[in-house]
Amino acid sequence: MPGSICDILPSAAALLGVPGATDTLGLREPVGDVQRVAVVLVDGLGYHLLPQLARDAPLLSAVLAGSTGHLIELRSTFPSTTPTSLVSLGTGVSPGEHGVLGFTVNIPGTEQVLTHIYWGDEPSPALWQPVPTWFERLRAAGVSARAVLPEMFIGSGLTESAYRGAEFRPVAKGQPYVQRFVEALDSPGLVYGYTAALDHAAHVSGIGSSHWHAAAAKVDALLGHLLEELPGDTVLMVTADHGGINVPDAARLDLDADPALRAGIRMVAGEPRVRYLHTEPGATADVLAAWTERLAGRASVQTREQAVASGVFGPVRDEHLARIGDIVVTCTGDNAILATAHEPPQAAQLVGFHGGLAPEETAIPLIVFSR
């Protein structure tokens, strides 16, 4: 079975000699002794998308050809969505442990839905996500841990949950990213970076679109430039949070346009590929039956208890259970469930989606370049 996104930072920490860190991914042999580890997460760089990307990405093409880098297939989280995956990367634990269990979740005991990418300081990140991050563990061991992130990310609830403990190096709009990243490598330790351009293009224009290929070329150029500028005792690890699929119009179902699907639902969370349905008191069995019948062949429909027992979230802390819907609907094939009365209109206009359990969504690469 492939390793997971949870293994990346522990393995990186082991390369840097952090006590208690285990090189689960076996990176020591191909890498050797290093003083600096650079980790760059390319949002949306799915493992199964690499052959399509290679057309406009010379560096990634060379990786696929085996002429540079060391390519490993890993798996993302469930849901295969950015907030959940980033926090699993940062903490090294599964979503059930850290509690960031989807793109949006109901805040238990309230009528509020928390959108993790727009999260400020309520609820408190330290309480909502209680697991120490590897950035904290690195610094506690006396090892530098820095994160080079867009300025607008600094101080958000998601940033604090995923990267708490890091020394942040903000990048202003228009500022050369590679320059800021290399500056952060001025001393031994770990430096983390992130780019969202590829995922944005996939959502807005679709995987395989000219916009997406142009974004791939820019990401590839950024990685190539970074490789050229790295200090000699550095290993570069490139990974992703998820892949994605395109969803055609015919495969979209709007739950808010279907009275049978709306009945008995109190709140809707999740995202189009994975829906969390919070039901009215006593309505769970009826909602489960209606959705199972209506979504036959298009989605897996489970109670919360069934979904948790299946292990997709990893072990789930008791205090995190209510963040998962009473019913969990996971789309199969290229299907998606819109919720036009519950979400911004832009969500229904997207072309590319992720969040589900398809290999195209969950398989991610780890590409290791050593200098």
Short mmCIF file of C-alpha atoms in Angstrom, two decimals:
data_model
loop_
_atom_site.label_atom_id
_atom_site.label_comp_id
_atom_site.label_asym_id
_atom_site.label_seq_id
_atom_site.Cartn_x
_atom_site.Cartn_y
_atom_site.Cartn_z
CA MET A 1 0.00 0.00 0.00
CA PRO A 2 1.36 3.48 -0.84
CA GLY A 3 2.43 5.81 1.91
CA SER A 4 0.37 8.90 2.54
CA ILE A 5 0.62 12.64 2.80
CA CYS A 6 0.88 12.10 6.57
CA ASP A 7 4.34 10.55 6.08
CA ILE A 8 6.02 13.46 4.30
CA LEU A 9 7.00 15.79 7.13
CA PRO A 10 7.95 13.00 9.57
CA SER A 11 10.28 11.61 6.90
CA ALA A 12 11.67 15.09 6.22
CA ALA A 13 12.21 15.61 9.95
CA ALA A 14 14.03 12.27 10.17
CA LEU A 15 16.41 13.42 7.42
CA LEU A 16 17.17 16.42 9.63
CA GLY A 17 17.83 14.26 12.68
CA VAL A 18 14.76 15.19 14.73
CA PRO A 19 14.33 12.77 17.66
CA GLY A 20 11.20 10.64 17.34
CA ALA A 21 10.83 11.26 13.61
CA THR A 22 10.67 8.15 11.43
CA ASP A 23 11.68 8.01 7.78
CA THR A 24 8.61 5.97 6.83
CA LEU A 25 9.09 6.75 3.13
CA GLY A 26 12.67 5.47 3.07
CA LEU A 27 14.16 8.70 1.76
CA ARG A 28 17.55 8.38 3.43
CA GLU A 29 18.90 5.94 0.84
CA PRO A 30 18.17 8.01 -2.31
CA VAL A 31 18.94 11.32 -0.58
CA GLY A 32 21.87 10.71 1.75
CA ASP A 33 22.90 13.30 4.32
CA VAL A 34 21.35 16.74 3.94
CA GLN A 35 21.24 19.92 5.99
CA ARG A 36 18.21 21.50 4.37
CA VAL A 37 14.86 20.08 3.25
CA ALA A 38 12.62 22.11 0.95
CA VAL A 39 9.01 20.92 0.64
CA VAL A 40 6.79 22.48 -2.04
CA LEU A 41 3.13 21.55 -2.28
CA VAL A 42 1.57 22.13 -5.69
CA ASP A 43 -2.17 22.29 -5.15
CA GLY A 44 -3.96 19.92 -7.54
CA LEU A 45 -0.86 18.11 -8.84
CA GLY A 46 -2.47 14.67 -8.90
CA TYR A 47 -0.30 11.64 -9.58
CA HIS A 48 -2.52 10.48 -12.44
CA LEU A 49 -2.44 13.96 -14.00
CA LEU A 50 1.33 13.91 -14.50
CA PRO A 51 1.23 12.41 -18.03
CA GLN A 52 -1.13 15.17 -19.20
CA LEU A 53 0.92 17.85 -17.48
CA ALA A 54 4.17 16.64 -19.02
CA ARG A 55 3.27 18.09 -22.42
CA ASP A 56 3.98 21.60 -21.16
CA ALA A 57 6.27 20.78 -18.25
CA PRO A 58 9.82 19.74 -19.22
CA LEU A 59 10.91 19.07 -15.65
CA LEU A 60 7.91 16.88 -14.85
CA SER A 61 8.34 15.16 -18.22
CA ALA A 62 11.92 14.31 -17.28
CA VAL A 63 10.71 12.95 -13.94
CA LEU A 64 8.24 10.64 -15.70
CA ALA A 65 10.98 9.52 -18.07
CA GLY A 66 13.15 8.60 -15.09
CA SER A 67 15.96 10.96 -16.04
CA THR A 68 15.69 13.18 -12.97
CA GLY A 69 14.15 13.05 -9.53
CA HIS A 70 12.78 10.11 -7.58
CA LEU A 71 9.00 9.65 -8.04
CA ILE A 72 6.83 7.98 -5.39
CA GLU A 73 3.06 7.53 -5.46
CA LEU A 74 1.35 8.50 -2.21
CA ARG A 75 -2.29 8.82 -1.21
CA SER A 76 -4.07 11.92 -0.01
CA THR A 77 -6.77 12.16 2.64
CA PHE A 78 -10.50 11.69 2.61
CA PRO A 79 -12.07 13.99 1.76
CA SER A 80 -9.43 14.66 -0.88
CA THR A 81 -9.68 18.39 -0.42
CA THR A 82 -7.18 21.14 0.32
CA PRO A 83 -7.92 22.07 3.97
CA THR A 84 -8.07 18.45 5.08
CA SER A 85 -4.92 17.46 3.22
CA LEU A 86 -2.87 20.47 4.30
CA VAL A 87 -3.58 19.81 7.95
CA SER A 88 -2.72 16.12 7.54
CA LEU A 89 0.54 17.18 5.91
CA GLY A 90 1.33 19.58 8.73
CA THR A 91 0.39 17.29 11.61
CA GLY A 92 1.21 13.90 10.14
CA VAL A 93 -2.14 12.47 11.26
CA SER A 94 -5.41 11.51 9.59
CA PRO A 95 -8.44 13.82 9.39
CA GLY A 96 -10.30 12.01 12.16
CA GLU A 97 -7.46 12.89 14.52
CA HIS A 98 -6.96 16.55 13.60
CA GLY A 99 -10.62 17.38 12.99
CA VAL A 100 -10.44 19.41 9.77
CA LEU A 101 -12.83 16.97 8.15
CA GLY A 102 -13.80 18.68 4.92
CA PHE A 103 -13.90 21.79 2.79
CA THR A 104 -16.90 22.94 4.80
CA VAL A 105 -18.30 21.45 8.00
CA ASN A 106 -21.08 22.27 10.42
CA ILE A 107 -19.85 23.75 13.70
CA PRO A 108 -21.54 21.36 16.15
CA GLY A 109 -24.21 22.93 18.32
CA THR A 110 -24.72 25.81 15.89
CA GLU A 111 -26.43 26.53 12.59
CA GLN A 112 -23.12 27.71 11.13
CA VAL A 113 -21.07 26.11 8.37
CA LEU A 114 -17.33 26.71 8.60
CA THR A 115 -15.54 27.14 5.27
CA HIS A 116 -11.99 26.25 6.21
CA ILE A 117 -10.26 28.29 3.50
CA TYR A 118 -12.02 31.46 4.75
CA TRP A 119 -11.57 30.69 8.44
CA GLY A 120 -10.43 33.50 10.71
CA ASP A 121 -10.08 32.96 14.45
CA GLU A 122 -13.52 31.54 15.31
CA PRO A 123 -13.60 28.80 16.31
CA SER A 124 -10.15 29.00 17.86
CA PRO A 125 -7.69 27.11 15.63
CA ALA A 126 -5.89 25.71 18.68
CA LEU A 127 -9.13 24.19 19.97
CA TRP A 128 -10.61 23.15 16.63
CA GLN A 129 -7.34 21.48 15.57
CA PRO A 130 -5.52 20.37 18.75
CA VAL A 131 -2.75 18.19 17.28
CA PRO A 132 0.82 19.59 17.37
CA THR A 133 2.28 20.21 13.93
CA TRP A 134 5.64 19.01 12.69
CA PHE A 135 6.70 22.64 12.45
CA GLU A 136 6.25 22.88 16.21
CA ARG A 137 8.08 19.60 16.73
CA LEU A 138 10.99 20.65 14.54
CA ARG A 139 11.45 23.92 16.37
CA ALA A 140 11.14 22.20 19.75
CA ALA A 141 14.05 20.01 18.64
CA GLY A 142 16.09 23.10 17.77
CA VAL A 143 15.63 22.73 14.00
CA SER A 144 14.56 25.71 11.91
CA ALA A 145 11.09 25.38 10.34
CA ARG A 146 9.88 28.08 7.96
CA ALA A 147 6.86 28.50 5.69
CA VAL A 148 6.96 30.75 2.62
CA LEU A 149 3.34 31.61 1.92
CA PRO A 150 1.26 34.26 0.16
CA GLU A 151 0.87 37.23 2.47
CA MET A 152 -2.93 36.85 2.52
CA PHE A 153 -2.64 33.39 4.13
CA ILE A 154 -0.77 34.54 7.21
CA GLY A 155 -2.86 34.48 10.38
CA SER A 156 -5.79 32.51 8.98
CA GLY A 157 -7.32 29.64 10.93
CA LEU A 158 -6.27 27.14 8.27
CA THR A 159 -2.68 28.41 8.23
CA GLU A 160 -2.48 28.18 12.02
CA SER A 161 -3.97 24.67 12.02
CA ALA A 162 -1.68 23.32 9.31
CA TYR A 163 1.57 25.21 9.93
CA ARG A 164 1.41 26.31 13.57
CA GLY A 165 4.90 26.81 14.92
CA ALA A 166 6.50 27.71 11.59
CA GLU A 167 8.42 30.92 11.13
CA PHE A 168 6.36 32.58 8.41
CA ARG A 169 7.97 34.33 5.48
CA PRO A 170 5.12 36.16 3.70
CA VAL A 171 5.29 36.76 -0.04
CA ALA A 172 3.58 39.92 -1.26
CA LYS A 173 1.71 39.94 -4.55
CA GLY A 174 4.18 40.46 -7.38
CA GLN A 175 7.18 39.56 -5.25
CA PRO A 176 9.49 36.89 -6.76
CA TYR A 177 8.50 33.66 -5.03
CA VAL A 178 11.69 31.71 -5.73
CA GLN A 179 13.81 34.51 -4.34
CA ARG A 180 11.83 34.56 -1.09
CA PHE A 181 11.97 30.78 -0.83
CA VAL A 182 15.74 30.58 -1.36
CA GLU A 183 16.27 33.37 1.18
CA ALA A 184 14.44 31.20 3.72
CA LEU A 185 17.00 28.45 3.08
CA ASP A 186 19.83 30.61 4.41
CA SER A 187 20.35 28.23 7.34
CA PRO A 188 19.87 24.48 7.89
CA GLY A 189 16.35 23.21 8.52
CA LEU A 190 13.04 22.79 6.73
CA VAL A 191 11.37 25.29 4.42
CA TYR A 192 7.82 24.75 3.14
CA GLY A 193 6.14 26.41 0.18
CA TYR A 194 2.81 26.31 -1.61
CA THR A 195 1.35 27.27 -4.99
CA ALA A 196 -2.32 27.20 -6.00
CA ALA A 197 -2.15 28.16 -9.69
CA LEU A 198 -2.69 24.66 -11.10
CA ASP A 199 -5.69 23.88 -8.91
CA HIS A 200 -7.27 27.24 -9.68
CA ALA A 201 -7.03 26.57 -13.41
CA ALA A 202 -8.50 23.07 -12.99
CA HIS A 203 -11.50 24.40 -11.09
CA VAL A 204 -12.20 27.37 -13.34
CA SER A 205 -11.37 26.03 -16.80
CA GLY A 206 -11.02 22.29 -16.38
CA ILE A 207 -8.25 19.71 -16.42
CA GLY A 208 -6.75 19.60 -19.90
CA SER A 209 -7.84 23.14 -20.81
CA SER A 210 -5.40 25.66 -22.28
CA HIS A 211 -5.59 27.59 -18.99
CA TRP A 212 -4.61 24.45 -17.08
CA HIS A 213 -1.72 23.64 -19.42
CA ALA A 214 -0.46 27.23 -19.14
CA ALA A 215 -0.58 26.94 -15.35
CA ALA A 216 1.33 23.65 -15.56
CA ALA A 217 4.06 25.35 -17.59
CA LYS A 218 4.36 28.13 -15.00
CA VAL A 219 4.53 25.70 -12.10
CA ASP A 220 7.14 23.62 -13.91
CA ALA A 221 9.22 26.73 -14.58
CA LEU A 222 8.96 27.75 -10.92
CA LEU A 223 10.16 24.33 -9.78
CA GLY A 224 12.98 24.33 -12.33
CA HIS A 225 14.12 27.78 -11.23
CA LEU A 226 13.98 26.73 -7.60
CA LEU A 227 16.10 23.66 -8.33
CA GLU A 228 18.74 25.83 -9.98
CA GLU A 229 18.94 28.14 -6.97
CA LEU A 230 18.95 25.58 -4.15
CA PRO A 231 22.02 25.32 -1.92
CA GLY A 232 24.09 22.19 -2.55
CA ASP A 233 23.17 20.39 0.68
CA THR A 234 19.42 20.59 0.05
CA VAL A 235 16.79 18.06 -0.95
CA LEU A 236 13.65 19.32 -2.70
CA MET A 237 10.43 17.38 -2.14
CA VAL A 238 7.51 18.26 -4.42
CA THR A 239 4.07 16.94 -3.55
CA ALA A 240 0.35 17.74 -3.76
CA ASP A 241 -2.83 17.73 -1.71
CA HIS A 242 -5.11 15.97 -4.23
CA GLY A 243 -5.76 15.41 -7.92
CA GLY A 244 -9.07 16.01 -9.63
CA ILE A 245 -11.59 15.22 -12.35
CA ASN A 246 -13.79 17.20 -14.71
CA VAL A 247 -17.53 16.92 -14.09
CA PRO A 248 -19.74 17.26 -17.19
CA ASP A 249 -23.09 19.03 -16.95
CA ALA A 250 -24.99 15.76 -17.37
CA ALA A 251 -23.32 14.32 -14.26
CA ARG A 252 -24.38 17.19 -11.96
CA LEU A 253 -27.33 16.88 -9.61
CA ASP A 254 -28.64 19.87 -7.66
CA LEU A 255 -30.03 18.69 -4.35
CA ASP A 256 -31.81 22.02 -3.87
CA ALA A 257 -33.79 21.50 -7.08
CA ASP A 258 -35.07 18.07 -6.01
CA PRO A 259 -37.78 18.05 -3.30
CA ALA A 260 -37.17 14.37 -2.54
CA LEU A 261 -33.53 15.11 -1.74
CA ARG A 262 -34.26 18.26 0.27
CA ALA A 263 -36.74 16.56 2.57
CA GLY A 264 -35.55 16.03 6.13
CA ILE A 265 -32.26 17.91 5.74
CA ARG A 266 -31.35 20.54 8.31
CA MET A 267 -27.90 21.53 7.03
CA VAL A 268 -25.66 20.75 4.06
CA ALA A 269 -21.86 20.81 4.21
CA GLY A 270 -18.90 19.20 2.46
CA GLU A 271 -18.48 19.93 -1.25
CA PRO A 272 -19.88 18.62 -4.56
CA ARG A 273 -17.94 15.34 -4.57
CA VAL A 274 -18.54 14.62 -0.86
CA ARG A 275 -21.68 15.81 0.89
CA TYR A 276 -22.34 15.89 4.62
CA LEU A 277 -26.08 15.89 5.29
CA HIS A 278 -27.23 16.91 8.76
CA THR A 279 -30.78 15.71 9.18
CA GLU A 280 -33.80 16.90 11.12
CA PRO A 281 -34.48 14.96 14.34
CA GLY A 282 -35.80 11.50 13.50
CA ALA A 283 -35.33 11.93 9.74
CA THR A 284 -32.03 10.13 9.18
CA ALA A 285 -33.51 6.79 8.09
CA ASP A 286 -35.88 8.44 5.59
CA VAL A 287 -33.14 10.67 4.16
CA LEU A 288 -30.82 7.69 3.86
CA ALA A 289 -33.47 5.71 1.96
CA ALA A 290 -34.34 8.59 -0.37
CA TRP A 291 -30.73 9.39 -1.22
CA THR A 292 -29.78 5.74 -1.63
CA GLU A 293 -32.57 5.27 -4.16
CA ARG A 294 -32.02 8.55 -6.00
CA LEU A 295 -28.21 8.28 -6.14
CA ALA A 296 -28.00 4.59 -7.07
CA GLY A 297 -25.01 4.11 -9.36
CA ARG A 298 -23.86 7.69 -8.80
CA ALA A 299 -22.72 7.79 -5.18
CA SER A 300 -22.12 5.82 -2.02
CA VAL A 301 -24.63 6.84 0.67
CA GLN A 302 -23.72 5.93 4.25
CA THR A 303 -24.62 6.88 7.77
CA ARG A 304 -21.94 8.65 9.77
CA GLU A 305 -21.37 5.46 11.73
CA GLN A 306 -20.89 3.41 8.57
CA ALA A 307 -18.49 5.94 7.05
CA VAL A 308 -16.41 6.14 10.23
CA ALA A 309 -16.34 2.35 10.57
CA SER A 310 -15.07 2.05 6.99
CA GLY A 311 -11.87 3.78 8.09
CA VAL A 312 -11.80 6.49 5.41
CA PHE A 313 -11.23 9.23 7.99
CA GLY A 314 -8.75 7.22 10.05
CA PRO A 315 -9.52 6.98 13.78
CA VAL A 316 -12.02 9.71 14.65
CA ARG A 317 -11.88 11.44 18.02
CA ASP A 318 -15.21 11.53 19.83
CA GLU A 319 -15.18 15.33 19.88
CA HIS A 320 -14.87 15.42 16.09
CA LEU A 321 -17.68 13.02 15.21
CA ALA A 322 -20.44 15.64 15.00
CA ARG A 323 -18.49 17.56 12.35
CA ILE A 324 -19.29 14.70 9.97
CA GLY A 325 -22.84 14.69 8.63
CA ASP A 326 -25.48 12.27 9.85
CA ILE A 327 -25.21 10.98 6.28
CA VAL A 328 -22.08 10.96 4.12
CA VAL A 329 -22.57 10.95 0.34
CA THR A 330 -19.45 10.19 -1.70
CA CYS A 331 -19.83 10.58 -5.44
CA THR A 332 -18.50 7.90 -7.77
CA GLY A 333 -17.65 8.11 -11.46
CA ASP A 334 -17.65 11.71 -12.64
CA ASN A 335 -20.73 12.74 -10.67
CA ALA A 336 -21.17 15.74 -8.39
CA ILE A 337 -23.94 17.01 -6.12
CA LEU A 338 -24.49 20.74 -6.23
CA ALA A 339 -26.23 22.68 -3.47
CA THR A 340 -27.20 25.93 -5.16
CA ALA A 341 -29.24 27.27 -2.25
CA HIS A 342 -26.47 26.59 0.25
CA GLU A 343 -23.32 27.65 -1.59
CA PRO A 344 -22.05 30.62 -3.63
CA PRO A 345 -23.13 30.51 -7.30
CA GLN A 346 -19.49 30.15 -8.39
CA ALA A 347 -19.44 26.59 -7.05
CA ALA A 348 -21.89 25.45 -9.71
CA GLN A 349 -19.82 27.11 -12.44
CA LEU A 350 -16.64 25.16 -11.72
CA VAL A 351 -15.41 22.56 -14.20
CA GLY A 352 -12.87 20.56 -12.20
CA PHE A 353 -13.65 18.99 -8.82
CA HIS A 354 -12.10 16.74 -6.19
CA GLY A 355 -12.92 15.48 -2.71
CA GLY A 356 -13.93 11.89 -3.43
CA LEU A 357 -12.19 8.54 -3.29
CA ALA A 358 -11.37 8.00 -6.98
CA PRO A 359 -7.66 7.36 -7.61
CA GLU A 360 -7.62 10.43 -9.87
CA GLU A 361 -8.50 12.46 -6.76
CA THR A 362 -6.56 10.69 -4.02
CA ALA A 363 -3.26 9.64 -5.65
CA ILE A 364 -0.54 12.27 -5.23
CA PRO A 365 3.13 12.33 -6.17
CA LEU A 366 6.17 12.84 -4.05
CA ILE A 367 9.07 13.87 -6.27
CA VAL A 368 12.43 13.99 -4.53
CA PHE A 369 15.29 15.98 -6.05
CA SER A 370 18.66 15.88 -4.32
CA ARG A 371 21.56 18.21 -5.09
#
